[in-house]
CSV table of C-alpha atoms in Angstrom, one decimal:
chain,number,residue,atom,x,y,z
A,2,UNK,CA,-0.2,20.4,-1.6
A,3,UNK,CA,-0.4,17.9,1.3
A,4,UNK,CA,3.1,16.3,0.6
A,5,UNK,CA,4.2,19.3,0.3
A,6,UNK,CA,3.3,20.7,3.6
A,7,UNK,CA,4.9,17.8,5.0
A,8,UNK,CA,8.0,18.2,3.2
A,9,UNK,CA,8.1,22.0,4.4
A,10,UNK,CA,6.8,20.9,8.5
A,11,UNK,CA,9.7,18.5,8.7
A,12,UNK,CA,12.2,21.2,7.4
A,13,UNK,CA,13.3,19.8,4.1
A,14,UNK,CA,12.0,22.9,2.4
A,15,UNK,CA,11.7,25.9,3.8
A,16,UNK,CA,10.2,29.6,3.2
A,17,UNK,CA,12.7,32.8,2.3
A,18,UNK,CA,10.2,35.2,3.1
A,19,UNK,CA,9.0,34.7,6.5
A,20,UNK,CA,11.7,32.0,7.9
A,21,UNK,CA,10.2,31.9,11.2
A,22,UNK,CA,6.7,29.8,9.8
A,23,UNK,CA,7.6,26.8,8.4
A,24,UNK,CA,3.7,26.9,6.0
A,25,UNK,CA,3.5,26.2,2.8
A,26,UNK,CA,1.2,28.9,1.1
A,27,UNK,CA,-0.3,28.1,-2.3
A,28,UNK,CA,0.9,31.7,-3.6
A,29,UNK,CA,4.3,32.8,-5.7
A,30,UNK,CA,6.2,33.0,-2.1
A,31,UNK,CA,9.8,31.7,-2.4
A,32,UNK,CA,10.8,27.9,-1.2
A,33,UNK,CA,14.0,26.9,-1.1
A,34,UNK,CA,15.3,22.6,-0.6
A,35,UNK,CA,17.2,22.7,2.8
A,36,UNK,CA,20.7,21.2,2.8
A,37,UNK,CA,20.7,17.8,3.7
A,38,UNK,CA,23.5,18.8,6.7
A,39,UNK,CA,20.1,20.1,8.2
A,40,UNK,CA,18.0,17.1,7.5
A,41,UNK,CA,16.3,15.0,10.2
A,42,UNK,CA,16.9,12.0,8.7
A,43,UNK,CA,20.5,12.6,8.5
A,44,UNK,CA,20.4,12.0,12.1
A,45,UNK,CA,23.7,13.9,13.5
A,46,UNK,CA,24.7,14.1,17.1
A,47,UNK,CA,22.5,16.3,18.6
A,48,UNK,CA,24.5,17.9,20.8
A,49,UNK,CA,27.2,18.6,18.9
A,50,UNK,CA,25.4,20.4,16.1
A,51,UNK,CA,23.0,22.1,18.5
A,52,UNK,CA,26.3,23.8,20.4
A,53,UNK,CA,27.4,24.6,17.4
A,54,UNK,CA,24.5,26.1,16.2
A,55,UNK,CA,23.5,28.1,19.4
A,56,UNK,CA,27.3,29.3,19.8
A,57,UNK,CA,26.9,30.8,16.6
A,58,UNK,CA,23.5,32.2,16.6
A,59,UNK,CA,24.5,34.3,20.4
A,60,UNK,CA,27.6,35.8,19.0
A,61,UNK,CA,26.1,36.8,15.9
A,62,UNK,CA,23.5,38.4,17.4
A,63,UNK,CA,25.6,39.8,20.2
A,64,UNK,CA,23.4,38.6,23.2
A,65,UNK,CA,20.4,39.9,21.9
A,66,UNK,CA,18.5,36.7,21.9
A,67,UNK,CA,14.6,35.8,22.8
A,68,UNK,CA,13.8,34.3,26.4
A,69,UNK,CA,13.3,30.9,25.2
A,70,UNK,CA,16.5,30.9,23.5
A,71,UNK,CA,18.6,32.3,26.3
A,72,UNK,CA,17.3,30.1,28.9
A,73,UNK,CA,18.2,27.0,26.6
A,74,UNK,CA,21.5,28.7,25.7
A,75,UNK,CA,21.9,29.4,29.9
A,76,UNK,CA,22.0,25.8,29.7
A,77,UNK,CA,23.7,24.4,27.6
A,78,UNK,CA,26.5,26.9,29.1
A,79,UNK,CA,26.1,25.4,32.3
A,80,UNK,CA,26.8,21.8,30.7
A,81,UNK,CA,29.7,22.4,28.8
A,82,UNK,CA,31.1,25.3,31.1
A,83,UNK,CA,34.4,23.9,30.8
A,84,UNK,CA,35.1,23.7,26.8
A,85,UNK,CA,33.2,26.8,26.3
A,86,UNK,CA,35.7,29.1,25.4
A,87,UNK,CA,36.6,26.5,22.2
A,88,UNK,CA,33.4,26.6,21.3
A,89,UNK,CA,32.9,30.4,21.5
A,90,UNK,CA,35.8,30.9,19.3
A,91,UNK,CA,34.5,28.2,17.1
A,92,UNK,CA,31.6,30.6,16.4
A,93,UNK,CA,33.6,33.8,15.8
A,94,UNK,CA,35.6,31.6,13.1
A,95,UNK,CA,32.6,30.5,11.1
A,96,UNK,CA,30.9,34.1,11.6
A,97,UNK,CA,34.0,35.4,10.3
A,98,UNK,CA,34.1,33.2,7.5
A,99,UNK,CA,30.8,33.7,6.6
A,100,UNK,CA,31.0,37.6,6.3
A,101,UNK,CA,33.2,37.5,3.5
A,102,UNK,CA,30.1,35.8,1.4
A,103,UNK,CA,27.7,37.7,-0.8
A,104,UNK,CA,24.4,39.2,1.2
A,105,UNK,CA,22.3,36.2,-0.6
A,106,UNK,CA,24.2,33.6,0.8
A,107,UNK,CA,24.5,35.0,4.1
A,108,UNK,CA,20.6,35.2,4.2
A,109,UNK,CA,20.2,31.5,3.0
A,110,UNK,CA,22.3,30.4,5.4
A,111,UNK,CA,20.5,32.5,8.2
A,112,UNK,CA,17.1,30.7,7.0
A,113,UNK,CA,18.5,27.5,7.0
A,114,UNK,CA,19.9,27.7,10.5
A,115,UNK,CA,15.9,29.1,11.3
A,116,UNK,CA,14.2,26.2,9.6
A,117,UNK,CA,16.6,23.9,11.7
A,118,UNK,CA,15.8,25.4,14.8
A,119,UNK,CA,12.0,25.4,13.8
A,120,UNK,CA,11.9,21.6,13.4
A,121,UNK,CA,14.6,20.4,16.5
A,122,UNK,CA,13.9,22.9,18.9
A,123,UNK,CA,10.3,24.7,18.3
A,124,UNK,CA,9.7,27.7,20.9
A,125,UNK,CA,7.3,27.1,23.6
A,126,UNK,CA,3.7,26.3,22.6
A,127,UNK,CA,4.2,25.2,19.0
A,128,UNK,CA,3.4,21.7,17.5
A,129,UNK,CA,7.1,19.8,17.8
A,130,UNK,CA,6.8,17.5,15.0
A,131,UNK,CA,9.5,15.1,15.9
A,132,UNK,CA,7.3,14.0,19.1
A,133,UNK,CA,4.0,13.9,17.7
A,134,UNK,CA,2.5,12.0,14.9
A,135,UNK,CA,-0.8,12.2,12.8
A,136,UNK,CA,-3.4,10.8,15.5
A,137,UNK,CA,-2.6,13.7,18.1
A,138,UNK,CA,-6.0,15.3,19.7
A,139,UNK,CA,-4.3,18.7,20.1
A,140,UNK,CA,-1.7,20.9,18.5
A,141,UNK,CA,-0.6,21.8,22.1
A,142,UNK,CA,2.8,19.9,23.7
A,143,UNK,CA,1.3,18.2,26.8
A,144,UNK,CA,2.8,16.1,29.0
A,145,UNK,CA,1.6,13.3,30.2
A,146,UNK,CA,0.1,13.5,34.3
A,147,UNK,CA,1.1,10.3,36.1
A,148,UNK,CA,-1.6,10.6,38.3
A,149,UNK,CA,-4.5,7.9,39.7
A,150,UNK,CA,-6.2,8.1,36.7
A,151,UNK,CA,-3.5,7.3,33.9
A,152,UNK,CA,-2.6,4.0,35.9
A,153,UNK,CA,-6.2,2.8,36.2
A,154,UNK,CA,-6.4,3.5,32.1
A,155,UNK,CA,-3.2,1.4,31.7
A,156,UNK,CA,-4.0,-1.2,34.4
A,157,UNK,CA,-7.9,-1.3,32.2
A,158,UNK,CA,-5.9,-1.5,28.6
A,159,UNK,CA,-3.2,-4.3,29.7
A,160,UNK,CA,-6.2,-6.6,31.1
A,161,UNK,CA,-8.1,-6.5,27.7
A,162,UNK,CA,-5.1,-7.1,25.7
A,163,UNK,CA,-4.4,-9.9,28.1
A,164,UNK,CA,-8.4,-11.0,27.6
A,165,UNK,CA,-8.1,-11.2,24.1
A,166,UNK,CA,-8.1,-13.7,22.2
A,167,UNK,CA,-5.1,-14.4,20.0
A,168,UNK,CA,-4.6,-17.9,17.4
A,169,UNK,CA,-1.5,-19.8,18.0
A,170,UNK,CA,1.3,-19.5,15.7
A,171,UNK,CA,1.1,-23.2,14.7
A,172,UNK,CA,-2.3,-23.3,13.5
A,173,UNK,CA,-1.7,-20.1,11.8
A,174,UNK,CA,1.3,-21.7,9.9
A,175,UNK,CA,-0.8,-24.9,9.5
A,176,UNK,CA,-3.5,-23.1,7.5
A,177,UNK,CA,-0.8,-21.5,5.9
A,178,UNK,CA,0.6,-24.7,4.5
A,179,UNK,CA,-2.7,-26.3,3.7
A,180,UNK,CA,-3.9,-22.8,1.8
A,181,UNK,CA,-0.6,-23.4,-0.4
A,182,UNK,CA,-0.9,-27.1,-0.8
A,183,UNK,CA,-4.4,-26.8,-2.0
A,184,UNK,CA,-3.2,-23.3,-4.8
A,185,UNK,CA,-0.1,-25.0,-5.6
A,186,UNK,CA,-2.0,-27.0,-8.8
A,187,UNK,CA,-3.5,-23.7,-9.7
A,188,UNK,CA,-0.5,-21.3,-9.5
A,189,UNK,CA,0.8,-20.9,-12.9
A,190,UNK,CA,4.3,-19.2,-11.6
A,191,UNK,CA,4.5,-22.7,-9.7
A,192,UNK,CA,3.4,-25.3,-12.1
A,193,UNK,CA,3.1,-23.4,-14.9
A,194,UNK,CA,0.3,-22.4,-17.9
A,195,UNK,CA,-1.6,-24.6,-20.1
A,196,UNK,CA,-1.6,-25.0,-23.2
A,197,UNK,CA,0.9,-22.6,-23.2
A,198,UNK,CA,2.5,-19.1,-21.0
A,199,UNK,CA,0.9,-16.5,-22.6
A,200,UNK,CA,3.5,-13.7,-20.9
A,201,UNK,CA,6.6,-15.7,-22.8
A,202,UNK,CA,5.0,-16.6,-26.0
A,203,UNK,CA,2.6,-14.4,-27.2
A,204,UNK,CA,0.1,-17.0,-27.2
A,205,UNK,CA,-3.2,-16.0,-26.3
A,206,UNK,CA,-4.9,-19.2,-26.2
A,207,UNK,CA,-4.7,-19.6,-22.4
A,208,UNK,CA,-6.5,-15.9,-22.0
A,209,UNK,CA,-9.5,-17.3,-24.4
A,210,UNK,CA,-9.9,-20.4,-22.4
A,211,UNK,CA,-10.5,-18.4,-19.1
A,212,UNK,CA,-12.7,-15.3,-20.5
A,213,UNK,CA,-15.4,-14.1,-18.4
A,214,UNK,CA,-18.1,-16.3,-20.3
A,215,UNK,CA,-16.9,-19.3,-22.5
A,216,UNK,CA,-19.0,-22.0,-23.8
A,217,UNK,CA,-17.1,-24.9,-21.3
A,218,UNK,CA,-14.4,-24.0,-18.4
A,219,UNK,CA,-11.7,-25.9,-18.0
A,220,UNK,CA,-11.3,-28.3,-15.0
A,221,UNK,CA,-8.5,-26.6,-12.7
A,222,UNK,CA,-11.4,-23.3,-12.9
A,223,UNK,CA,-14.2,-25.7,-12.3
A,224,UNK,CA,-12.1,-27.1,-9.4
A,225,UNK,CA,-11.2,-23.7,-7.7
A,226,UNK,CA,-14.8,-23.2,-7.2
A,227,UNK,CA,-15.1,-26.2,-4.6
A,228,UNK,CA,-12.3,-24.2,-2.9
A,229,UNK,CA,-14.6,-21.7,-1.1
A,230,UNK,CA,-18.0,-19.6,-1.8
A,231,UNK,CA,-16.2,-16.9,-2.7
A,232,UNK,CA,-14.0,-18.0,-5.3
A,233,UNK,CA,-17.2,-19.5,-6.8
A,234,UNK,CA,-18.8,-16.0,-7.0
A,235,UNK,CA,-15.6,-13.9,-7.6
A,236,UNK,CA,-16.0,-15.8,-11.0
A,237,UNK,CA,-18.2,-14.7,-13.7
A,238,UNK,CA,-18.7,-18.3,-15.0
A,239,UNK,CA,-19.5,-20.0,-11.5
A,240,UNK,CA,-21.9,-17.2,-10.9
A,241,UNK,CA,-23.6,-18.1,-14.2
A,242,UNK,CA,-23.8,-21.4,-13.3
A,243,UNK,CA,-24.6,-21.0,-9.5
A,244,UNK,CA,-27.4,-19.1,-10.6
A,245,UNK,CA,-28.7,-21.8,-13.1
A,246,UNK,CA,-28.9,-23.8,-10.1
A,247,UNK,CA,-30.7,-21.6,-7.6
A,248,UNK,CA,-33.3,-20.8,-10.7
A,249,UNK,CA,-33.9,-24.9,-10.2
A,250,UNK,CA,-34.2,-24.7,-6.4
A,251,UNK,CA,-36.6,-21.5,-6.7
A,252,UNK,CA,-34.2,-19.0,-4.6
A,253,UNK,CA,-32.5,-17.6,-7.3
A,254,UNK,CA,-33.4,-14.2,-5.7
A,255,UNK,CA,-30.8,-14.6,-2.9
A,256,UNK,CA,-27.8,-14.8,-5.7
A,257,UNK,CA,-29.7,-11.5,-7.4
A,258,UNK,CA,-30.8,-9.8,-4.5
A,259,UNK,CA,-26.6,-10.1,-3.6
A,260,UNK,CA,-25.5,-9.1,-6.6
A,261,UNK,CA,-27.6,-6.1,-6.5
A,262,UNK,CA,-26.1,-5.0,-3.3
A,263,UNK,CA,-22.6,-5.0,-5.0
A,264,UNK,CA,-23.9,-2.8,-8.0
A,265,UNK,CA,-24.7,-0.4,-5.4
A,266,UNK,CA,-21.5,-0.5,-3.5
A,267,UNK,CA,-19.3,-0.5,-6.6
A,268,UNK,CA,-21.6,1.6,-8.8
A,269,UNK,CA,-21.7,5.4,-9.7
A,270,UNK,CA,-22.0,8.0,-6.5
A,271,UNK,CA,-25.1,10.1,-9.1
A,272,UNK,CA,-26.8,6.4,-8.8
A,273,UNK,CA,-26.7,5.4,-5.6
A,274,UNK,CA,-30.2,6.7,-4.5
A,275,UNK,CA,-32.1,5.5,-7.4
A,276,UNK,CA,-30.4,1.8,-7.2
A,277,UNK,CA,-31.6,1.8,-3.4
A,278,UNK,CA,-34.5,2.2,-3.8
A,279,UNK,CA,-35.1,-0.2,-6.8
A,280,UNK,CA,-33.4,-2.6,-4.6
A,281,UNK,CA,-35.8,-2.1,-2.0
A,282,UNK,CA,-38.6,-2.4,-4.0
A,283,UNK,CA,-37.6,-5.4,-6.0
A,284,UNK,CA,-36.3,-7.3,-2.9
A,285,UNK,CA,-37.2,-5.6,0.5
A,286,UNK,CA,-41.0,-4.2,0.1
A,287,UNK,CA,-43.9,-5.9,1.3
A,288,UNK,CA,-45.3,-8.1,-1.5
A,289,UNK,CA,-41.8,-7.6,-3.4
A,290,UNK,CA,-41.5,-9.3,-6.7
A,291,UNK,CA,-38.4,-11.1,-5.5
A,292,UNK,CA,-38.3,-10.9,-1.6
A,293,UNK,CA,-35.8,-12.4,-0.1
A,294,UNK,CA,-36.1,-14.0,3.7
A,295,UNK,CA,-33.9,-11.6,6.0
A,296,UNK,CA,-34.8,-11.5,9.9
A,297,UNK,CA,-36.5,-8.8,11.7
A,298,UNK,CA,-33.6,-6.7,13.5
A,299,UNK,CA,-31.5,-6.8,9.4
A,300,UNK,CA,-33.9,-5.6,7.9
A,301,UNK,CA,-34.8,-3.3,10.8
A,302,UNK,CA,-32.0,-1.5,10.7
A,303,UNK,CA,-31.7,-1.9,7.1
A,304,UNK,CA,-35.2,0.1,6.3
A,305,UNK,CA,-33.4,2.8,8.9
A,306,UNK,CA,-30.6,3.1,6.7
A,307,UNK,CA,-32.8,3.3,3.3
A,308,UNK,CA,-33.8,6.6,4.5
A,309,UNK,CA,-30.2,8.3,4.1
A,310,UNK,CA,-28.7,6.0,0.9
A,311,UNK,CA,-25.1,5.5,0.6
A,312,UNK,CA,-23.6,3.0,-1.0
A,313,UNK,CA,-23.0,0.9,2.0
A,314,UNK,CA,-26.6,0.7,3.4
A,315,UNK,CA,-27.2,-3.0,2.3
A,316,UNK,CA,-24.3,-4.2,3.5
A,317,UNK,CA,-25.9,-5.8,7.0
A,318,UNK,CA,-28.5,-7.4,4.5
A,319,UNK,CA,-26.1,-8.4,2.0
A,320,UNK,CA,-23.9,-10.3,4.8
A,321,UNK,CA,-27.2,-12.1,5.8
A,322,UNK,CA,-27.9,-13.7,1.9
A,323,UNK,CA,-24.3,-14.1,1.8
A,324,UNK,CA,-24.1,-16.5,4.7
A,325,UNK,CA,-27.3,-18.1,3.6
A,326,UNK,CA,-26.2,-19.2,0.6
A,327,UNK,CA,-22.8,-20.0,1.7
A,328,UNK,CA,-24.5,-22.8,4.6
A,329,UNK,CA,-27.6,-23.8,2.8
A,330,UNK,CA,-27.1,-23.3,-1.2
A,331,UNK,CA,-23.3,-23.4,-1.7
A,332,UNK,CA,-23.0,-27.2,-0.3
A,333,UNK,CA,-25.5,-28.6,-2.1
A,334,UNK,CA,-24.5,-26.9,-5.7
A,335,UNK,CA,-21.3,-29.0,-5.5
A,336,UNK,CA,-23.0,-31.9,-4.2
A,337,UNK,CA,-25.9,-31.3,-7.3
A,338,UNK,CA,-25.3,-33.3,-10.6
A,339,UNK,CA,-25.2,-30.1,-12.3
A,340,UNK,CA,-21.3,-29.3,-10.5
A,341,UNK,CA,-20.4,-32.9,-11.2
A,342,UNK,CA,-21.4,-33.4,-15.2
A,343,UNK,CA,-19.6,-30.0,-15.5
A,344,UNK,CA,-16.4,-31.0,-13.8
A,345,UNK,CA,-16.4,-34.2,-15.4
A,346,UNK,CA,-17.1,-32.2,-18.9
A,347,UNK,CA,-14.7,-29.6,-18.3
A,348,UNK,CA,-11.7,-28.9,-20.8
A,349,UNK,CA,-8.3,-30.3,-20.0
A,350,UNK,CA,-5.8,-28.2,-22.3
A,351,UNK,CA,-2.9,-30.0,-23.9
A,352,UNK,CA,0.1,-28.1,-23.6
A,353,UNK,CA,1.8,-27.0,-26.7
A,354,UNK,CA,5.6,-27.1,-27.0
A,355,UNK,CA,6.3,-23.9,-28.6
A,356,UNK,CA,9.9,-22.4,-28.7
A,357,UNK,CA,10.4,-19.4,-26.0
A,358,UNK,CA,12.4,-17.3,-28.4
A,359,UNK,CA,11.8,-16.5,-32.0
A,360,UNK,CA,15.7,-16.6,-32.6
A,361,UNK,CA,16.1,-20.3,-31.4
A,362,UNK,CA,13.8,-22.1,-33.9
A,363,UNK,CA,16.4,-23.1,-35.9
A,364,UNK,CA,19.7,-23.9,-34.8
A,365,UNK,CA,22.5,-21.0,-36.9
A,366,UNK,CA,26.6,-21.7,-36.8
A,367,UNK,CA,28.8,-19.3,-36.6
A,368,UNK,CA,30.9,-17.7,-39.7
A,369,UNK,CA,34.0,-19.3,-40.9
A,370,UNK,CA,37.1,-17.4,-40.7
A,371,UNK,CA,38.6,-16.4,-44.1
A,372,UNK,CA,41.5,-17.8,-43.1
A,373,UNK,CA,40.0,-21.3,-42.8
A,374,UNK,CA,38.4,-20.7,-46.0
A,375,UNK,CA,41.2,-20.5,-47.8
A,376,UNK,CA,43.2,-23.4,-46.2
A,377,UNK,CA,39.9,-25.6,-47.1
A,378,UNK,CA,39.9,-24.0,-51.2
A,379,UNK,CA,43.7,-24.9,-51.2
A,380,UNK,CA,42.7,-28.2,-49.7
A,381,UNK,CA,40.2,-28.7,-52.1
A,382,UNK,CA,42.2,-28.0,-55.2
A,383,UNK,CA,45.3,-30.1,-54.3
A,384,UNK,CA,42.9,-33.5,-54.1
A,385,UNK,CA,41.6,-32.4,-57.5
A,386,UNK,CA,44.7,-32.1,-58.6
A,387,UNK,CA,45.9,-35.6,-57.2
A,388,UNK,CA,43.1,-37.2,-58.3
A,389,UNK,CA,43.5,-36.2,-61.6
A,390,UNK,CA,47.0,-37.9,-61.7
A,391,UNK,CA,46.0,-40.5,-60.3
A,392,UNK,CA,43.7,-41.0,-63.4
């Protein structure tokens, strides 16, 4: 229904019934597609088809047009005073034309020219379409009031984007570089799949290897979690072993306490309010179970929020545990024996040469011609023949 109010707003369908409101009505009300002569995006000159149009439009209706239109068509008289008489009998030409149609057509054509004038040239005190877009405040045309206060507004948005502080293109293209340098090992479009591409050989070893949970990773996953925090928790496996860890250095509640919070923001809307509050008493209530450190104004504002649940209440105590373990827990996991005797254990898959295609696996020669055949039978018999001689 949305797209299709859009379509009809911006002319490229348009009502038979009441050609004059360009709405799309959820009822049996005739639509028809406008022709694409009459489409914005077709982009004509505007003046030319607008003469055209408003030539046409005051003969056929003999004068009798509405105030808007005949100021407007005042106008464009007064602009093109001396080639009106062509255009006039422009008009009368295609009028005459026209009349020798069938009624249907006539009245198409008569809604088409509406819907055109609808969108290009709305009457006073409708939304123009062409000059506003979706964040306007009003549905009214306004214009803007160079006055005192528009310059100060300007003057007060031109210093803040000047205040602003902006990262040089270099060091944006230099984190750029060392972002691909460090992937480039890990990229299997770029250095390909081991032991084997799984999209080009329908082997599906490669996809066991990197399940979820496996009984050992292999080293280029085990690597990618020294990359950053996140890529250590966006995996299943490095959270496992992450939280093996924390269970050693008693704060295993931070990893738990964050992994609640995105079972709440990823979980069922019918949920939400029951998984707040078990949060809250497993990790945020005085004498909690597993209560995790957060300072005074978090969990302030946090308690605050508990009282309305949605499923981004946690978030300001969620980004507090995350950037707790990411300073505090994170660097010493990979400086930890426990990282180290896993990287040095992880798997290093051999890569097996298998054939891309089925059909080259063995090597196939192409058919003899019959013709050759029988040169190489004739061949064949006369060096029987002289051998026999011979003998």
């Amino acid at each position: 229904m949305h797209v299709g109010s859009l379509l009809v707003r911006f002319g490229y369908i348009y009502p038979l019934k009441e050609p004059r409101v360009l709405i799309l009505r959820p009822d049996e009300s005739p639509y028809r597609f406008q022709t694409p002569y009459y489409w914005i995006s077709t982009r004509w000159p505007a003046s030319e088809l607008t003469i055209n149009l408003s030539s046409k439009k005051n003969v056929r209706k003999q004068g009798q047009l509405i105030e808007y239109e005949k100021e407007n068509y005042n106008m464009l008289h007064k602009r093109i005073n001396h080639t009106w008489d062509f255009v006039v009998m422009q008009a009368r030409e295609q009028l005459r034309g026209i009349k020798h149609r069938r009624k249907a057509d006539r009245i198409v054509l008569e809604c088409q020219e509406q819907a055109y004038w609808l969108v290009n040239r709305p009457p006073p005190g409708l939304l123009d379409i062409l000059e506003h877009g979706p964040e306007r405040k009003s549905g009214q045309n306004s214009r803007v009031q160079l006055n005192s206060d528009f310059y100060k507004k300007e003057i007060d948005h031109t210093r803040r984007n000047l205040g602003r502080n902006r990262v040089k293109s270099s060091i944006c293209l230099e984190s750029y570089v060392k972002y691909s340098e460090q992937y480039q090992e890990h990229d299997p479009v770029m250095k390909g799949c081991l032991p084997s591409n799984p999209w080009i050989t329908d082997d599906i070893q490669y996809w066991s290897m990197n399940a979820d949970v496996v009984a050992m990773p292999t080293k280029l996953r085990v690597e990618r979690w020294g990359f950053s925090f996140m890529e250590l928790l966006n995996d299943a496996m490095g959270r496992r072993e992450l939280m093996t860890y924390l269970e050693k250095e008693f704060s295993a509640e931070n990893l738990c306490f964050w992994q609640a919070c995105e079972d709440v923001r990823h979980g069922e809307s019918s949920k939400i309010a029951s998984k707040v509050d078990e949060v809250y008493k497993q990790f945020l209530a005085p004498g909690a179970t597993r209560w995790v450190n957060i300072d005074s104004k978090t969990m302030e504002k946090t308690l605050e929020g508990i009282k309305r649940p949605h499923r981004f209440v946690l978030d300001d105590a969620q980004l507090h545990i995350y950037f707790l373990m990411k300073k505090d827990s994170y660097p010493r996991y990979l400086r930890s024996d426990l990282y180290k005797n896993l990287l040095a254990k992880a798997i290093v898959p051999q890569e097996t040469k298998k054939s891309v295609f089925p059909f080259m696996r063995r090597q196939r020669h192409s058919s003899p011609s019959p013709a050759m055949m029988t040169h190489t039978a004739d061949a064949q018999e006369d060096g029987k023949a002289t051998h026999t001689s011979q003998a």
